[in-house]
CSV table of C-alpha atoms in Angstrom, one decimal:
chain,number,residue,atom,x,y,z
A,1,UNK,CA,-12.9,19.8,10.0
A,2,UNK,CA,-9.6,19.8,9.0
A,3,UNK,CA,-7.9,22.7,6.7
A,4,UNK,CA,-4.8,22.3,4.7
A,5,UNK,CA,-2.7,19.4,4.0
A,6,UNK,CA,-1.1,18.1,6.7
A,7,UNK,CA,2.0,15.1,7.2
A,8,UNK,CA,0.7,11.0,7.2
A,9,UNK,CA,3.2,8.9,8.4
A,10,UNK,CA,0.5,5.8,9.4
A,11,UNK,CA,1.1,3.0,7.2
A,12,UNK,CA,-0.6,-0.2,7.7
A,13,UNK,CA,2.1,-3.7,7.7
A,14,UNK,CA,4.6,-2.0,10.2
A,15,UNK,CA,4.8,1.0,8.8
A,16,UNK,CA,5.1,-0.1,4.8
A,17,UNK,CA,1.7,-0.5,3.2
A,18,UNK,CA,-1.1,1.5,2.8
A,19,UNK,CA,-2.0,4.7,4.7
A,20,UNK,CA,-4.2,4.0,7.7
A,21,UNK,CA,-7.7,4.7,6.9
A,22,UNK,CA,-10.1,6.2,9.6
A,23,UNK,CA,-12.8,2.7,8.2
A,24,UNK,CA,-14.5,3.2,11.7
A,25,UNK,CA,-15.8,5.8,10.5
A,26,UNK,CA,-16.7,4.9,7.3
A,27,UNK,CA,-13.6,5.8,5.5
A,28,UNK,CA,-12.7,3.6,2.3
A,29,UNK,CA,-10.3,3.3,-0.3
A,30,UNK,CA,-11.5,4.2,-3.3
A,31,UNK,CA,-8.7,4.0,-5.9
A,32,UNK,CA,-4.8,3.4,-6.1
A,33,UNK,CA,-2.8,5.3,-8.2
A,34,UNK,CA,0.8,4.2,-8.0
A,35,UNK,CA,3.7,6.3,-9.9
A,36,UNK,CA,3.1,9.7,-9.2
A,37,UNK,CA,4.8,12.6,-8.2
A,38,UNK,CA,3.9,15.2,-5.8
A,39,UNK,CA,4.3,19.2,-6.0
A,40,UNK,CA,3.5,21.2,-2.7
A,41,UNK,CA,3.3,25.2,-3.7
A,42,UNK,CA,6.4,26.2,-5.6
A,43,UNK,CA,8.5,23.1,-4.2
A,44,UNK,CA,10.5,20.9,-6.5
A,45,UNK,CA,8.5,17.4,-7.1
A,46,UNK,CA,8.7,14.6,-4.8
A,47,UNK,CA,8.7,11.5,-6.4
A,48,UNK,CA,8.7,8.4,-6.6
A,49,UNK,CA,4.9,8.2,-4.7
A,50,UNK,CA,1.6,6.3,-4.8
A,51,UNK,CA,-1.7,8.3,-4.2
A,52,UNK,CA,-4.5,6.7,-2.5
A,53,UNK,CA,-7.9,8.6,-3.2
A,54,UNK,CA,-10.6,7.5,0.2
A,55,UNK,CA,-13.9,8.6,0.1
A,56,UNK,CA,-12.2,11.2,3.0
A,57,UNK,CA,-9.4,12.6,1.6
A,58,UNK,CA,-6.7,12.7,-0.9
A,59,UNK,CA,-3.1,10.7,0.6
A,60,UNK,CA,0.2,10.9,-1.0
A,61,UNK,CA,3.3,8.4,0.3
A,62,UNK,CA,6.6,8.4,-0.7
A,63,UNK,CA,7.6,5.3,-2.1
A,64,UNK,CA,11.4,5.7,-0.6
A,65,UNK,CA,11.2,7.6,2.0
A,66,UNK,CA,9.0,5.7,4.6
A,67,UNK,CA,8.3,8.6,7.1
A,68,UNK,CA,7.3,11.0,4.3
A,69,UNK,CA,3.8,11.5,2.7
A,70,UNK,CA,1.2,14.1,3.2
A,71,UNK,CA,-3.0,14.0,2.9
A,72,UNK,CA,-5.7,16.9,2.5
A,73,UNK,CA,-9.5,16.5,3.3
A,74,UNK,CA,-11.8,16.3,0.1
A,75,UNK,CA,-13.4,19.2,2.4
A,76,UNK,CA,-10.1,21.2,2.2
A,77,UNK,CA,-9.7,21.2,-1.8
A,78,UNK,CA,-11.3,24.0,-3.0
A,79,UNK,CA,-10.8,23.5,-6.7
A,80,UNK,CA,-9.4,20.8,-8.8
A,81,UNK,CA,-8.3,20.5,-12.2
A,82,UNK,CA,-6.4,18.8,-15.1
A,83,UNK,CA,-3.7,20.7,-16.4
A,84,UNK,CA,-1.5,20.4,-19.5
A,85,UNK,CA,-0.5,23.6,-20.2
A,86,UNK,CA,2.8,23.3,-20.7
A,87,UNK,CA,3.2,26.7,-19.8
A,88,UNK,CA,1.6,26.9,-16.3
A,89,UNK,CA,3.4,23.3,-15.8
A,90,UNK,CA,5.8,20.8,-17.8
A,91,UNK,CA,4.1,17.7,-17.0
A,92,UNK,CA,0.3,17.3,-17.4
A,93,UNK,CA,-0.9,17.1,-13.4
A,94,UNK,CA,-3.6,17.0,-11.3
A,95,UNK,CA,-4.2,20.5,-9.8
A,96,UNK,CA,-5.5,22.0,-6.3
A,97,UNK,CA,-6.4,24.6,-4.9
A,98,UNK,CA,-6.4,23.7,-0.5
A,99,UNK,CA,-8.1,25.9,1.6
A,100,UNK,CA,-6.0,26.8,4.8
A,101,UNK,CA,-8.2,28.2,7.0
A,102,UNK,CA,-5.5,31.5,6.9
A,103,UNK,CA,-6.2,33.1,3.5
A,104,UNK,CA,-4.3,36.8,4.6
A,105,UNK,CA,-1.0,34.6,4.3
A,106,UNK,CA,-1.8,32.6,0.6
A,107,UNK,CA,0.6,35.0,-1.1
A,108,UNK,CA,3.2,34.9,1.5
A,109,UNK,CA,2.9,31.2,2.1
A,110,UNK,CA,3.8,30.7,-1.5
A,111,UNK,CA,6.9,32.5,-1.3
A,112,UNK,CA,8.4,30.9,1.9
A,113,UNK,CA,7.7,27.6,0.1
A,114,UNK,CA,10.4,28.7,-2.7
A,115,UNK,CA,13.3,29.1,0.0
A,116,UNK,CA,12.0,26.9,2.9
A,117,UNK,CA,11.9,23.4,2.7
A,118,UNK,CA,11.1,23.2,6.3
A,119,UNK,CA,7.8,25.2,5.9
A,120,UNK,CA,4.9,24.0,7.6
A,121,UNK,CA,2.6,22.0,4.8
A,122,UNK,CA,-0.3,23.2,6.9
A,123,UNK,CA,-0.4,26.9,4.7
A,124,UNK,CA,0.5,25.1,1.3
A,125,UNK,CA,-2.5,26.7,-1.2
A,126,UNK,CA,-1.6,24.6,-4.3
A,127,UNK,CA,-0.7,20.9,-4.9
A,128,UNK,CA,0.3,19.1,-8.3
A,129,UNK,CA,-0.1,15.4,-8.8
A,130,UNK,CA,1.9,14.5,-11.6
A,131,UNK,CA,0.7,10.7,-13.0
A,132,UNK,CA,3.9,9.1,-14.7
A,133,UNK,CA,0.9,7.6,-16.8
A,134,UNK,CA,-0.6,10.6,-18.5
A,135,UNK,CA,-3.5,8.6,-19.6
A,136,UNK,CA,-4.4,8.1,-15.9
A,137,UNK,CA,-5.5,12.1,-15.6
A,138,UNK,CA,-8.8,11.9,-16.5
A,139,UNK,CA,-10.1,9.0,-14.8
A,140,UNK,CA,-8.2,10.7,-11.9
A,141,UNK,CA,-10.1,13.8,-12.3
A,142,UNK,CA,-13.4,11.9,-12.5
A,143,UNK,CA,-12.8,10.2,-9.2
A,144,UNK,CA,-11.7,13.9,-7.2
A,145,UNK,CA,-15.0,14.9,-8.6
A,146,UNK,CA,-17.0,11.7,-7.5
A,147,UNK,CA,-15.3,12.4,-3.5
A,148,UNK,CA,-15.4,15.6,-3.9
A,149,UNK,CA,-19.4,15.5,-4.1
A,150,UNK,CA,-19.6,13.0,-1.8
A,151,UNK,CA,-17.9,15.4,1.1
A,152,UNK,CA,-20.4,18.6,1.4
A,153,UNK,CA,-20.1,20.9,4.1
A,154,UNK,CA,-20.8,19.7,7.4
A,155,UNK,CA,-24.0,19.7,8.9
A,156,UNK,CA,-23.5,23.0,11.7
A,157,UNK,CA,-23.0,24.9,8.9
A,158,UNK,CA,-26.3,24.5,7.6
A,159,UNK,CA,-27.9,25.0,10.8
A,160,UNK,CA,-25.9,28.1,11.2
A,161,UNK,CA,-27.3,29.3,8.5
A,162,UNK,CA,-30.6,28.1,9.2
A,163,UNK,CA,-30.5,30.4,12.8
A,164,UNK,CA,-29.6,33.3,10.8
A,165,UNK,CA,-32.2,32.9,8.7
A,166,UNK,CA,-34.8,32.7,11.5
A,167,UNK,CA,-32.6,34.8,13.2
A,168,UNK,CA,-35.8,36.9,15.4
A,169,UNK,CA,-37.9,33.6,16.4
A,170,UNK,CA,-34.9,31.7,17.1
A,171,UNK,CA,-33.7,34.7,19.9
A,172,UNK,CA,-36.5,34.0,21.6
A,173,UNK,CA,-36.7,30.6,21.5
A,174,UNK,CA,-33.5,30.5,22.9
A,175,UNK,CA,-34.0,33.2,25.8
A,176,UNK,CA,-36.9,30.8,26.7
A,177,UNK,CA,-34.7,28.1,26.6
A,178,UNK,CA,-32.2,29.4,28.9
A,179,UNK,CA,-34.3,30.8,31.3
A,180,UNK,CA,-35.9,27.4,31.8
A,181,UNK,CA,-32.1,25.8,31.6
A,182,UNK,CA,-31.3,28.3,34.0
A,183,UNK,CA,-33.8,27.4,36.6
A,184,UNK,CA,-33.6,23.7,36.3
A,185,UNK,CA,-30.2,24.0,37.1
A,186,UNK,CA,-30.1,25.9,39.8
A,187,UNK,CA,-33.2,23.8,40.9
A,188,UNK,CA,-30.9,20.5,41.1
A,189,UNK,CA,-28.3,23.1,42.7
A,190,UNK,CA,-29.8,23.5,45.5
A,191,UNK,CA,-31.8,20.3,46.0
A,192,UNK,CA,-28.1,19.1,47.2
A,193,UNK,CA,-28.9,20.3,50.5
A,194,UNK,CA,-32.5,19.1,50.8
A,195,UNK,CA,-32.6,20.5,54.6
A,196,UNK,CA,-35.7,22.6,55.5
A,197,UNK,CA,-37.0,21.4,52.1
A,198,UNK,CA,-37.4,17.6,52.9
A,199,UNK,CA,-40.3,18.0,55.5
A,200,UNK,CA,-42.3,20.8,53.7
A,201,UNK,CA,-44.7,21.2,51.3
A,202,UNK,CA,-42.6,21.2,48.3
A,203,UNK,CA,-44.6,23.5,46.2
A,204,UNK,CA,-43.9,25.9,48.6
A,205,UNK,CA,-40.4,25.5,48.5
A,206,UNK,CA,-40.0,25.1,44.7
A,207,UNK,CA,-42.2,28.7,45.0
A,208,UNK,CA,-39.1,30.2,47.2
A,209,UNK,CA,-37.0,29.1,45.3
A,210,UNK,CA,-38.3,30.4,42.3
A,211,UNK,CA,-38.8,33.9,44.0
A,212,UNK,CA,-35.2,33.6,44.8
A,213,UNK,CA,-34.2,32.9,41.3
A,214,UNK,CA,-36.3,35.8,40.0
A,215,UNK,CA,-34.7,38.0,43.2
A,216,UNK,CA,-31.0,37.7,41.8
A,217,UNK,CA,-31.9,38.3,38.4
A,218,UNK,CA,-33.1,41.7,39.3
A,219,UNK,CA,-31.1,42.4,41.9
A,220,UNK,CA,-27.9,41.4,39.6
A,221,UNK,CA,-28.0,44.5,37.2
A,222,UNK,CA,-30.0,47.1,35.7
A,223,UNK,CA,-28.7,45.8,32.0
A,224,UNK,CA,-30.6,42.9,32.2
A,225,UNK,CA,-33.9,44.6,33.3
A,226,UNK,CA,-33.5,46.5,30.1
A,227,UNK,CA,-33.1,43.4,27.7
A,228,UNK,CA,-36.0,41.9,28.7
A,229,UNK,CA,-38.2,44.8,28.4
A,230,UNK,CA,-36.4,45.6,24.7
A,231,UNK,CA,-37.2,41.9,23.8
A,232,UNK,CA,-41.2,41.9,24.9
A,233,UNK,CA,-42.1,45.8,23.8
B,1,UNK,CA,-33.1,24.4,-4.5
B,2,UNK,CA,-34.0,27.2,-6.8
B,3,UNK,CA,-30.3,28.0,-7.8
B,4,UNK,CA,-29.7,24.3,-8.8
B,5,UNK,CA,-32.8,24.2,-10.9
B,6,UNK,CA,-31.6,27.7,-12.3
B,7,UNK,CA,-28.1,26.0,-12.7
B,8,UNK,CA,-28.7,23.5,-14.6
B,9,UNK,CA,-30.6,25.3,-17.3
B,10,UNK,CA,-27.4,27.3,-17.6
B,11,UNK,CA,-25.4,24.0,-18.8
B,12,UNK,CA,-23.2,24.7,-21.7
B,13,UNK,CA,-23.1,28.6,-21.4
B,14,UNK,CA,-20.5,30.7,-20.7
B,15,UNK,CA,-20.2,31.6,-17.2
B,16,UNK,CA,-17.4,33.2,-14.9
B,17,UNK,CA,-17.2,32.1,-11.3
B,18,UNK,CA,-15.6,33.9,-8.6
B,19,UNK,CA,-14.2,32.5,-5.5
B,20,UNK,CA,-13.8,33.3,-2.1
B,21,UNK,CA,-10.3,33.5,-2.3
B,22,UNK,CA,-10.5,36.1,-5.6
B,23,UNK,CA,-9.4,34.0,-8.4
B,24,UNK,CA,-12.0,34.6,-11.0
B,25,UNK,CA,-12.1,31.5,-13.7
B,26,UNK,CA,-13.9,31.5,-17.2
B,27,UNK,CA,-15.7,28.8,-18.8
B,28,UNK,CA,-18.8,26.6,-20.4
B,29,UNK,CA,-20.4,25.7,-17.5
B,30,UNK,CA,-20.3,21.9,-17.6
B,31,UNK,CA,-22.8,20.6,-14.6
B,32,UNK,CA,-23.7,21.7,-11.3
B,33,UNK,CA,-24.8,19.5,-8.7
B,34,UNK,CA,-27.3,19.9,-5.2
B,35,UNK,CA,-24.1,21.4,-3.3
B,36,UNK,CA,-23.5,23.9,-6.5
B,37,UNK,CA,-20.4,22.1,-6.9
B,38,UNK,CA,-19.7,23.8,-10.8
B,39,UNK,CA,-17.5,22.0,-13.5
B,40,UNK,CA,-16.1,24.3,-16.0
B,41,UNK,CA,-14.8,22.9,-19.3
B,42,UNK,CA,-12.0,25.0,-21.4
B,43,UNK,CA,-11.7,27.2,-18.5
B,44,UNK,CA,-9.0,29.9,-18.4
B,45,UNK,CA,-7.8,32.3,-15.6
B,46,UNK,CA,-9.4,35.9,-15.8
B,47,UNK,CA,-6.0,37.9,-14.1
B,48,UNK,CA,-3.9,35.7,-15.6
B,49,UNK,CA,-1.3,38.2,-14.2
B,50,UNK,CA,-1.9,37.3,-10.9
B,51,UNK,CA,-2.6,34.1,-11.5
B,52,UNK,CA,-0.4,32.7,-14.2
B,53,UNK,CA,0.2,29.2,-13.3
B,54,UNK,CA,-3.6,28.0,-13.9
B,55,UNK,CA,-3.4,29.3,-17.3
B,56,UNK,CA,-5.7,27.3,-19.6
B,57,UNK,CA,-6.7,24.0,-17.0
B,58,UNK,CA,-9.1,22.0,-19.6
B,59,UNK,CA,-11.6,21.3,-17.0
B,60,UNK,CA,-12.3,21.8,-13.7
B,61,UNK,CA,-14.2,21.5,-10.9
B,62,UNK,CA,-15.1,24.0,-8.2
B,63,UNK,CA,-16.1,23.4,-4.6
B,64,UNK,CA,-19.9,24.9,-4.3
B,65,UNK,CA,-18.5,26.3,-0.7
B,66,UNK,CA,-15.7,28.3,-2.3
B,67,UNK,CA,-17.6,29.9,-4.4
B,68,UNK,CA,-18.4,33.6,-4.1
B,69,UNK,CA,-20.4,35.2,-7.3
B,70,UNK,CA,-21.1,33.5,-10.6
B,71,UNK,CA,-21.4,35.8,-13.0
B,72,UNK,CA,-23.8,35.0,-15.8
B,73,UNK,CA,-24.6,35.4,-19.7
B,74,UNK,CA,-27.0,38.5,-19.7
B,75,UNK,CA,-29.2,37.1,-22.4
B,76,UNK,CA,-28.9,33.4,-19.7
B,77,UNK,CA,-31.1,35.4,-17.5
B,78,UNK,CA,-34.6,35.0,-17.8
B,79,UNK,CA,-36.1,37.6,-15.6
B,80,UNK,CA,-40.1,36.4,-15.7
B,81,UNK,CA,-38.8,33.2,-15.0
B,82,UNK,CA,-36.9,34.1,-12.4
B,83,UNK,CA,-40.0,35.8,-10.8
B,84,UNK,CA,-42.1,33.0,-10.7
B,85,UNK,CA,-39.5,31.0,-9.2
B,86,UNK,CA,-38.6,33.2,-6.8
B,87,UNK,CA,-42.2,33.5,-5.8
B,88,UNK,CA,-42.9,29.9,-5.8
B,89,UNK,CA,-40.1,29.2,-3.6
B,90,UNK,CA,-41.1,31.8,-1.3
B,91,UNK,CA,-44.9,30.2,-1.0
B,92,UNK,CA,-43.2,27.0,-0.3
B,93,UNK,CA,-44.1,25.6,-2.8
């Protein structure tokens, strides 16, 4: 997946409609939101923009300037909010919190985005999205909250988890595994030059090769000789 | 599924929740759904210091994945319940 908020530039109609959806993979448009301004960090607001909410991912696009627009990943937006505090911003907004991937630099990242306009929007931590329509920010919020929950975590996480979990049973398993992997493979290695083999008795030679196998495992090194006895006590 | 059921019982209590990246946010715990995604109503920044530009969002909603600790109401804790719970979940039941 995809951390941070990154440039779009792929607009549909020769470059001047909609953001380019990813629908072959199921991607849709789920709402339209034009008038609204856009705050990257501590940056002044971009504006005027529309903001298109997919079922994927959040996509901002300048309504001037053709080439500029930015999206995040539902998966990337670690917190979002509606905000009129006047004191922590002027404008009622939209506000979140996007995961990076490089949390060490969150505090510097903010402070490069004050002097540099060039700075790479991949380490932006916070975005505004200011409606022009304040009555808009609710039914805004409800829909981040409706994408958000249809975006969980991606699937190898869980099984990560689930290996850790089992993590003793699932050692073996997988030594098993790869001894057998092992074999096959060198198995279909060698059966690419079927001389001497073709003519035996092929149980015979699948036994030689077997004893080979087992031959350079123990002749390889002394480390491996002490796994496997650790692992069957 | 233990800690959704446990949760949702929680609904309209105070909670604090802590995440990953350190910012610790206050509020009535709203709803909680099967990823723990938490929404917070009247929510406000714990270290406001550090943190002064969320001050006072009215409500919120927190990635389940981002979240590190949620720290609870000590009378929101039922411990017997809790046992049995934990138990049952550990029979597979």
């Amino acid at each position: 997946m995809v951390l941070g908020l990154r440039n779009f530039t792929e607009r549909s109609g020769d470059g001047v409609g909609e953001p380019v959806l990813d629908t072959a993979n199921e991607e849709d448009l789920m709402h339209v939101q034009p008038g609204v301004a856009i705050v990257l960090g501590a940056r002044p607001p971009e504006s005027p923009g529309t903001l298109y909410i997919s079922n994927k991912q959040v996509v901002w696009l300048s309504d001037v300037d053709k080439e500029r627009g930015y999206a995040v990943d539902f998966l990337a937006i670690s917190l979002h909010a509606v905000s009129r505090d006047p004191e922590a911003y002027p404008s009622p907004c939209i506000y979140a919190q996007i995961e990076t991937g490089a949390d060490e630099d969150v505090d510097s990242a903010d402070s490069d985005a004050e002097c540099n306009e060039s700075l790479d929007v991949s380490q932006i931590t916070e975005m505004r999205l200011v409606p022009s329509d304040h009555s808009q920010l609710e039914a805004l919020f409800d829909i981040f909250c409706e994408c958000a929950e249809l975006n969980p975590e991606p699937d190898e996480e869980q099984e990560e988890e689930h290996n850790w979990i089992f993590s003793a049973d699932q050692l073996l398993d997988d030594t098993t595994m790869n001894e057998e992997g092992d074999s096959q493979w060198q198995l279909a290695e060698n059966l690419g030059n079927p001389i001497g083999y073709a003519n035996g008795n092929h149980d015979l030679a699948h036994s030689v090769l077997e004893l080979r196998i087992s031959d350079q495992r123990f002749d390889d090194a002394d480390e491996m000789e002490h796994e496997v006895q650790d692992g069957h006590p | 599924m233990l800690f959704f059921s446990y949760f949702k019982d929680l609904v309209g209590r105070e909670v604090t929740v802590e995440l990953k990246n350190d910012l610790a946010i206050r509020g009535t715990l709203h709803s909680v759904d099967q990823y723990l995604n938490i929404k917070l109503e009247n929510t406000k920044v714990v270290d406001q210091d550090k943190y002064p530009h969320m001050l006072s969002v009215r409500n919120c909603f927190i990635r389940g994945s981002v979240v590190r600790y949620v720290q609870l109401p000590p009378d929101g804790v039922d411990v017997e319940l809790l046992h049995d719970a934990t138990r049952r979940e550990a029979r597979g039941g």
